[in-house]
Amino acid sequence: MIVVMKPNATEEMVQAMVRRVEEMGLKAHVIVGEERTVIAAAGIKRDGHQEVLESCAEVEKVVPIVAAYKVASKETKPEPTIVTTHGLKIGGSHVGVIAGPCSVESEEQILQVAHQVKAAGATGLRGGAFKPRTSPYSFQGMKEEGLKLLALAREETGLAVVTEVMTPNHVDLLCQYADVLQIGARNMQNYHLLQAVGETRLPVLLKRGPSATIEEFLLAAEYILDQGNQQVMLCERGVRTFETHTRFTLPLATVPYLHERTHLPVVIDPSHGTGIASLVPPMCAAAIAAGCDGLILEVHPDPSRAMSDGAQSLTPDAFSQTMDLCRKVAAAVGKELG
Ligand code: PEP
Ligand code: MN
């Protein structure tokens, strides 16, 4: 249920209502909107709950939430969520761009590419230090050493650091270095990991599992939101289909479809979505035209020597040209890049 407080309800009244909701055995999520505060009451609803809450003087109305994903739903919060950290702004009228290599490989590599993507207009730096690789024999990442290099790159450029966390055991370590915690596609339904990042207050970039439905994707986000972390970004990175010409199939209808249902910002990853560097710029343009709130792109100083995902990585020059194209498309749809 959504308990809509009256516009003049004070913080004390809201807290009293939170206690009331909790006494009913429900979990209360306070969402402060521009005009009024609402409390999303999640859990098993019993007969009479709605009437009792509705009878409280400071409550304007109580409405049931139809969607399975209660806190992520637009029914709970109609206005868009904007995620902001360290100059990275994703949502509303801003299209944030997170760029960088698939993996952190060396100090020289990450510092060089960080400066290059910053100069071209990126506002976030990506780079995997703990890598989920299909083969156990592939490069697994520089681990904590890689995190230290990302922090150094942030110090030099001011870019927000976006990096993947693969296990609940690493969440505390990642929090010491990262500005955004990335949950990889393979871990979208690792519920203990989702809850662990939900307990932090760092923004989370949640990638869609390659075979997950949108409903499953939103319910995965709900695991994070349910722990009280409201800073969640949904990332479409392509799904597995019968098609083999691209690495995955990138469905851009995900963008408007999600915008109709959730207030959470939507980020597109055309690098993993296509697996082919030449397809990345046009898909970036299409994603912005479709209304996405952010892009995450793989850029490597020398893609032919990349230790992972070289075929889909842009050169710094190609990234810079892509940013010029994206700026024009963003302007055409009334948004600002960066
Ligand atoms: C990545 O971002 O490098 C990555 C592993 O992506 P995904 O989880 O979408 O496969
Ligand atoms: Mn990658």
Short mmCIF file of C-alpha atoms and ligand atoms in Angstrom, two decimals:
data_model
loop_
_atom_site.label_atom_id
_atom_site.label_comp_id
_atom_site.label_asym_id
_atom_site.label_seq_id
_atom_site.Cartn_x
_atom_site.Cartn_y
_atom_site.Cartn_z
CA MET A 1 0.00 0.00 0.00
CA ILE A 2 1.04 3.60 -0.45
CA VAL A 3 0.26 5.90 2.45
CA VAL A 4 0.10 9.40 0.98
CA MET A 5 0.71 12.00 3.70
CA LYS A 6 -0.99 15.39 3.59
CA PRO A 7 1.22 18.14 2.07
CA ASN A 8 1.67 19.83 5.47
CA ALA A 9 2.62 16.63 7.37
CA THR A 10 5.66 17.20 9.58
CA GLU A 11 8.64 14.86 9.96
CA GLU A 12 7.22 13.82 13.37
CA MET A 13 3.91 12.85 11.79
CA VAL A 14 5.72 10.84 9.12
CA GLN A 15 7.75 8.99 11.77
CA ALA A 16 4.61 8.29 13.81
CA MET A 17 3.01 6.81 10.69
CA VAL A 18 6.12 4.71 10.02
CA ARG A 19 5.74 3.21 13.53
CA ARG A 20 2.07 2.57 12.90
CA VAL A 21 2.86 0.75 9.63
CA GLU A 22 5.58 -1.31 11.35
CA GLU A 23 3.21 -2.26 14.16
CA MET A 24 1.07 -3.89 11.48
CA GLY A 25 4.02 -6.13 10.59
CA LEU A 26 4.71 -4.20 7.36
CA LYS A 27 7.99 -2.66 6.19
CA ALA A 28 7.88 1.12 5.78
CA HIS A 29 9.86 2.93 3.04
CA VAL A 30 9.71 6.70 3.31
CA ILE A 31 9.89 8.43 -0.06
CA VAL A 32 10.15 12.21 0.07
CA GLY A 33 8.67 13.69 -3.09
CA GLU A 34 8.61 17.25 -4.35
CA GLU A 35 5.05 17.90 -3.16
CA ARG A 36 4.45 15.34 -0.46
CA THR A 37 5.91 12.42 1.40
CA VAL A 38 4.61 8.93 0.86
CA ILE A 39 5.24 5.79 2.84
CA ALA A 40 5.33 2.56 0.86
CA ALA A 41 4.08 -0.16 3.21
CA ALA A 42 5.32 -3.51 1.90
CA GLY A 43 4.41 -6.94 3.23
CA ILE A 44 1.35 -9.08 3.68
CA LYS A 45 -1.69 -6.85 3.78
CA ARG A 46 -4.51 -7.86 6.11
CA ASP A 47 -8.17 -6.86 6.02
CA GLY A 48 -8.71 -3.58 7.79
CA HIS A 49 -5.12 -2.25 7.38
CA GLN A 50 -6.11 0.22 4.68
CA GLU A 51 -9.10 1.56 6.64
CA VAL A 52 -7.07 1.99 9.86
CA LEU A 53 -4.33 3.94 8.11
CA GLU A 54 -6.82 6.00 6.13
CA SER A 55 -8.55 7.11 9.32
CA CYS A 56 -5.39 8.92 10.57
CA ALA A 57 -5.79 12.70 10.32
CA GLU A 58 -2.37 13.38 8.73
CA VAL A 59 -3.00 10.84 5.95
CA GLU A 60 -4.51 12.04 2.69
CA LYS A 61 -5.23 8.63 1.18
CA VAL A 62 -4.08 5.03 1.11
CA VAL A 63 -3.84 3.26 -2.24
CA PRO A 64 -2.89 -0.34 -2.99
CA ILE A 65 0.25 -0.89 -5.13
CA VAL A 66 -0.64 -3.13 -8.06
CA ALA A 67 2.93 -3.80 -9.30
CA ALA A 68 4.90 -6.70 -7.78
CA TYR A 69 7.88 -4.35 -7.43
CA LYS A 70 6.54 -1.99 -4.78
CA VAL A 71 9.29 0.57 -4.14
CA ALA A 72 10.59 0.60 -7.74
CA SER A 73 7.11 1.29 -9.08
CA LYS A 74 6.00 4.65 -10.42
CA GLU A 75 2.81 4.15 -8.42
CA THR A 76 4.91 4.74 -5.29
CA LYS A 77 7.01 7.61 -6.68
CA PRO A 78 5.88 9.29 -9.90
CA GLU A 79 8.86 11.65 -10.24
CA PRO A 80 12.13 10.27 -11.68
CA THR A 81 14.97 9.30 -9.36
CA ILE A 82 18.20 11.14 -10.14
CA VAL A 83 21.43 9.48 -9.04
CA THR A 84 24.23 11.92 -8.30
CA THR A 85 27.76 11.26 -7.09
CA HIS A 86 31.04 13.09 -7.74
CA GLY A 87 29.85 15.01 -10.82
CA LEU A 88 28.08 11.96 -12.25
CA LYS A 89 24.41 12.74 -12.76
CA ILE A 90 22.07 10.11 -14.14
CA GLY A 91 18.37 10.78 -14.55
CA GLY A 92 16.01 13.70 -15.14
CA SER A 93 17.32 15.86 -17.96
CA HIS A 94 20.93 14.59 -17.66
CA VAL A 95 22.43 11.76 -19.66
CA GLY A 96 25.48 10.64 -17.66
CA VAL A 97 28.30 8.85 -19.46
CA ILE A 98 30.42 6.24 -17.67
CA ALA A 99 33.41 5.19 -19.76
CA GLY A 100 36.60 3.21 -19.31
CA PRO A 101 38.16 -0.18 -19.87
CA CYS A 102 36.49 -3.52 -19.25
CA SER A 103 39.31 -4.34 -16.78
CA VAL A 104 41.87 -2.26 -14.93
CA GLU A 105 45.16 -3.61 -16.31
CA SER A 106 47.93 -1.27 -15.11
CA GLU A 107 48.50 2.18 -13.62
CA GLU A 108 49.51 3.57 -16.99
CA GLN A 109 46.46 2.13 -18.77
CA ILE A 110 43.83 3.33 -16.29
CA LEU A 111 45.31 6.81 -15.78
CA GLN A 112 45.73 7.36 -19.51
CA VAL A 113 42.20 6.29 -20.39
CA ALA A 114 40.70 8.17 -17.43
CA HIS A 115 42.23 11.43 -18.65
CA GLN A 116 41.13 10.71 -22.23
CA VAL A 117 37.49 9.93 -21.41
CA LYS A 118 37.34 12.90 -19.05
CA ALA A 119 38.62 15.22 -21.80
CA ALA A 120 35.92 13.89 -24.15
CA GLY A 121 33.17 14.61 -21.59
CA ALA A 122 32.61 11.43 -19.56
CA THR A 123 31.49 11.97 -15.96
CA GLY A 124 32.11 8.46 -14.64
CA LEU A 125 35.02 6.03 -14.95
CA ARG A 126 34.34 2.33 -15.32
CA GLY A 127 36.89 -0.41 -14.78
CA GLY A 128 36.62 -3.92 -13.41
CA ALA A 129 39.00 -4.98 -10.65
CA PHE A 130 37.13 -8.19 -9.80
CA LYS A 131 36.12 -9.72 -13.13
CA PRO A 132 33.41 -12.34 -13.67
CA ARG A 133 34.94 -14.35 -16.54
CA THR A 134 33.27 -17.20 -18.36
CA SER A 135 36.48 -19.25 -18.16
CA PRO A 136 38.43 -19.69 -14.91
CA TYR A 137 41.61 -19.50 -17.04
CA SER A 138 40.88 -15.95 -18.26
CA PHE A 139 42.28 -12.83 -16.55
CA GLN A 140 40.36 -12.41 -13.30
CA GLY A 141 41.21 -8.77 -12.60
CA MET A 142 43.79 -6.90 -10.48
CA LYS A 143 41.55 -7.13 -7.40
CA GLU A 144 42.42 -4.66 -4.57
CA GLU A 145 45.43 -3.37 -6.50
CA GLY A 146 42.99 -2.45 -9.30
CA LEU A 147 40.70 -0.67 -6.84
CA LYS A 148 43.64 1.43 -5.61
CA LEU A 149 44.43 2.43 -9.19
CA LEU A 150 40.78 3.42 -9.78
CA ALA A 151 40.91 5.61 -6.65
CA LEU A 152 44.10 7.20 -7.95
CA ALA A 153 42.40 7.89 -11.30
CA ARG A 154 39.51 9.55 -9.43
CA GLU A 155 41.99 11.70 -7.51
CA GLU A 156 43.60 12.84 -10.77
CA THR A 157 40.41 13.38 -12.82
CA GLY A 158 37.51 13.80 -10.39
CA LEU A 159 35.57 11.08 -12.25
CA ALA A 160 33.22 8.91 -10.19
CA VAL A 161 34.45 5.32 -10.00
CA VAL A 162 32.06 2.57 -11.12
CA THR A 163 33.29 -0.97 -10.45
CA GLU A 164 31.84 -4.42 -10.03
CA VAL A 165 31.31 -6.27 -6.76
CA MET A 166 30.93 -10.03 -7.14
CA THR A 167 30.33 -11.29 -3.61
CA PRO A 168 28.82 -10.00 -0.35
CA ASN A 169 32.24 -10.66 1.28
CA HIS A 170 33.78 -7.89 -0.83
CA VAL A 171 31.16 -5.19 -0.26
CA ASP A 172 33.06 -3.48 2.61
CA LEU A 173 36.29 -3.51 0.60
CA LEU A 174 34.61 -2.08 -2.50
CA CYS A 175 32.96 0.67 -0.44
CA GLN A 176 36.42 1.97 0.49
CA TYR A 177 37.24 2.71 -3.16
CA ALA A 178 34.10 2.86 -5.33
CA ASP A 179 31.50 5.60 -5.87
CA VAL A 180 29.05 3.27 -7.63
CA LEU A 181 28.78 -0.48 -7.05
CA GLN A 182 28.12 -2.44 -10.23
CA ILE A 183 26.20 -5.70 -10.04
CA GLY A 184 27.09 -7.74 -13.10
CA ALA A 185 24.60 -9.49 -15.36
CA ARG A 186 25.62 -12.89 -14.02
CA ASN A 187 24.78 -11.79 -10.47
CA MET A 188 21.42 -10.12 -11.11
CA GLN A 189 19.66 -12.80 -9.12
CA ASN A 190 22.32 -13.24 -6.41
CA TYR A 191 19.88 -12.14 -3.73
CA HIS A 192 22.38 -12.06 -0.84
CA LEU A 193 24.61 -9.79 -2.89
CA LEU A 194 21.65 -7.54 -3.76
CA GLN A 195 20.75 -7.27 -0.07
CA ALA A 196 24.37 -6.58 0.88
CA VAL A 197 24.67 -3.63 -1.54
CA GLY A 198 21.20 -2.53 -0.42
CA GLU A 199 22.59 -2.10 3.08
CA THR A 200 25.20 0.38 1.83
CA ARG A 201 24.33 3.91 0.80
CA LEU A 202 26.41 3.89 -2.37
CA PRO A 203 24.57 4.10 -5.70
CA VAL A 204 24.17 0.73 -7.41
CA LEU A 205 24.28 0.02 -11.16
CA LEU A 206 22.26 -3.17 -11.58
CA LYS A 207 22.78 -4.99 -14.88
CA ARG A 208 20.02 -7.06 -16.40
CA GLY A 209 20.67 -10.79 -16.53
CA PRO A 210 20.89 -11.99 -20.16
CA SER A 211 17.86 -14.23 -19.70
CA ALA A 212 15.91 -12.23 -17.13
CA THR A 213 12.48 -10.81 -17.88
CA ILE A 214 11.85 -7.15 -17.09
CA GLU A 215 9.67 -8.19 -14.15
CA GLU A 216 12.55 -10.28 -12.74
CA PHE A 217 14.91 -7.35 -13.36
CA LEU A 218 12.66 -4.96 -11.42
CA LEU A 219 12.22 -7.46 -8.60
CA ALA A 220 16.00 -7.77 -8.37
CA ALA A 221 16.16 -3.96 -8.00
CA GLU A 222 13.48 -4.26 -5.34
CA TYR A 223 15.85 -6.40 -3.22
CA ILE A 224 18.25 -3.43 -3.10
CA LEU A 225 15.54 -0.82 -2.51
CA ASP A 226 13.96 -2.96 0.21
CA GLN A 227 17.15 -2.55 2.28
CA GLY A 228 16.68 1.23 2.18
CA ASN A 229 19.12 2.07 -0.62
CA GLN A 230 17.17 4.29 -3.03
CA GLN A 231 20.06 5.01 -5.41
CA VAL A 232 19.56 2.27 -7.97
CA MET A 233 20.21 2.49 -11.73
CA LEU A 234 18.88 -0.16 -14.09
CA CYS A 235 21.29 -1.17 -16.85
CA GLU A 236 20.15 -2.90 -20.04
CA ARG A 237 23.17 -4.73 -21.47
CA GLY A 238 21.50 -7.08 -23.93
CA VAL A 239 19.81 -10.44 -23.70
CA ARG A 240 20.57 -13.84 -25.17
CA THR A 241 18.56 -14.77 -28.26
CA PHE A 242 18.95 -17.17 -31.22
CA GLU A 243 20.84 -14.42 -33.03
CA THR A 244 24.63 -14.80 -33.32
CA HIS A 245 25.67 -11.75 -35.39
CA THR A 246 26.07 -9.71 -32.22
CA ARG A 247 27.34 -10.89 -28.81
CA PHE A 248 23.91 -10.23 -27.25
CA THR A 249 20.72 -8.64 -28.60
CA LEU A 250 20.23 -5.11 -27.29
CA PRO A 251 16.52 -4.30 -26.85
CA LEU A 252 16.14 -0.53 -26.72
CA ALA A 253 12.38 -0.76 -26.13
CA THR A 254 13.48 -1.54 -22.57
CA VAL A 255 14.07 2.21 -22.08
CA PRO A 256 10.55 3.58 -22.66
CA TYR A 257 9.01 0.40 -21.20
CA LEU A 258 10.88 0.85 -17.92
CA HIS A 259 10.18 4.59 -17.88
CA GLU A 260 6.46 3.81 -18.00
CA ARG A 261 6.75 1.58 -14.93
CA THR A 262 9.57 2.76 -12.71
CA HIS A 263 11.09 6.01 -11.46
CA LEU A 264 14.58 4.46 -11.52
CA PRO A 265 17.01 5.76 -14.16
CA VAL A 266 17.83 3.53 -17.14
CA VAL A 267 21.40 3.13 -18.40
CA ILE A 268 22.31 1.42 -21.68
CA ASP A 269 25.47 -0.63 -22.25
CA PRO A 270 25.95 -0.91 -26.04
CA SER A 271 29.45 -2.40 -25.59
CA HIS A 272 28.27 -5.68 -24.07
CA GLY A 273 24.94 -5.34 -25.89
CA THR A 274 26.61 -5.65 -29.30
CA GLY A 275 30.13 -6.96 -28.65
CA ILE A 276 31.35 -5.04 -31.74
CA ALA A 277 33.02 -1.63 -31.42
CA SER A 278 31.72 -0.26 -34.77
CA LEU A 279 28.11 -0.84 -33.66
CA VAL A 280 28.54 1.06 -30.40
CA PRO A 281 28.26 4.71 -31.64
CA PRO A 282 24.95 4.24 -33.56
CA MET A 283 23.47 2.29 -30.63
CA CYS A 284 24.50 5.11 -28.26
CA ALA A 285 22.65 7.59 -30.47
CA ALA A 286 19.60 5.33 -30.64
CA ALA A 287 19.60 4.78 -26.87
CA ILE A 288 19.63 8.53 -26.18
CA ALA A 289 16.89 9.05 -28.76
CA ALA A 290 14.86 6.38 -26.94
CA GLY A 291 15.23 8.42 -23.74
CA CYS A 292 17.94 6.63 -21.74
CA ASP A 293 19.37 8.38 -18.67
CA GLY A 294 22.92 7.18 -19.05
CA LEU A 295 25.43 5.17 -21.05
CA ILE A 296 28.19 2.84 -19.90
CA LEU A 297 30.86 2.29 -22.53
CA GLU A 298 34.09 0.34 -22.80
CA VAL A 299 37.05 2.43 -23.94
CA HIS A 300 40.65 1.19 -24.08
CA PRO A 301 43.82 3.10 -25.07
CA ASP A 302 44.72 0.17 -27.37
CA PRO A 303 41.77 -2.23 -27.82
CA SER A 304 43.87 -4.79 -29.72
CA ARG A 305 45.92 -5.35 -26.57
CA ALA A 306 43.02 -5.36 -24.07
CA MET A 307 43.03 -8.21 -21.55
CA SER A 308 39.23 -8.48 -21.82
CA ASP A 309 36.54 -7.34 -24.25
CA GLY A 310 38.88 -5.64 -26.75
CA ALA A 311 36.57 -6.30 -29.73
CA GLN A 312 33.82 -4.15 -28.24
CA SER A 313 36.05 -1.41 -26.83
CA LEU A 314 36.22 2.02 -28.46
CA THR A 315 39.53 3.78 -28.98
CA PRO A 316 39.74 7.14 -27.15
CA ASP A 317 39.35 8.91 -30.53
CA ALA A 318 36.24 6.91 -31.45
CA PHE A 319 34.85 7.64 -27.96
CA SER A 320 35.40 11.35 -28.44
CA GLN A 321 33.55 11.27 -31.79
CA THR A 322 30.76 9.22 -30.20
CA MET A 323 30.38 11.89 -27.52
CA ASP A 324 30.00 14.58 -30.22
CA LEU A 325 27.25 12.53 -31.86
CA CYS A 326 25.55 11.86 -28.50
CA ARG A 327 25.61 15.56 -27.60
CA LYS A 328 23.63 16.37 -30.76
CA VAL A 329 21.07 13.62 -30.17
CA ALA A 330 20.70 14.61 -26.50
CA ALA A 331 20.04 18.23 -27.50
CA ALA A 332 17.43 17.07 -30.03
CA VAL A 333 15.47 15.28 -27.28
CA GLY A 334 15.83 18.14 -24.80
CA LYS A 335 18.56 16.64 -22.65
CA GLU A 336 22.09 17.47 -21.67
CA LEU A 337 25.02 15.08 -21.99
CA GLY A 338 27.33 14.81 -18.98
C1 PEP B 1 31.40 -5.64 -17.56
O1 PEP B 1 30.79 -4.59 -17.35
O2 PEP B 1 32.59 -5.69 -17.93
C2 PEP B 1 30.64 -6.91 -17.49
C3 PEP B 1 31.21 -8.04 -17.09
O3 PEP B 1 29.35 -6.76 -17.87
P1 PEP B 1 28.10 -7.77 -17.77
O4 PEP B 1 27.94 -8.10 -16.31
O5 PEP B 1 26.97 -6.97 -18.33
O6 PEP B 1 28.43 -8.98 -18.60
MN MN B 2 33.46 -6.09 -20.27
#
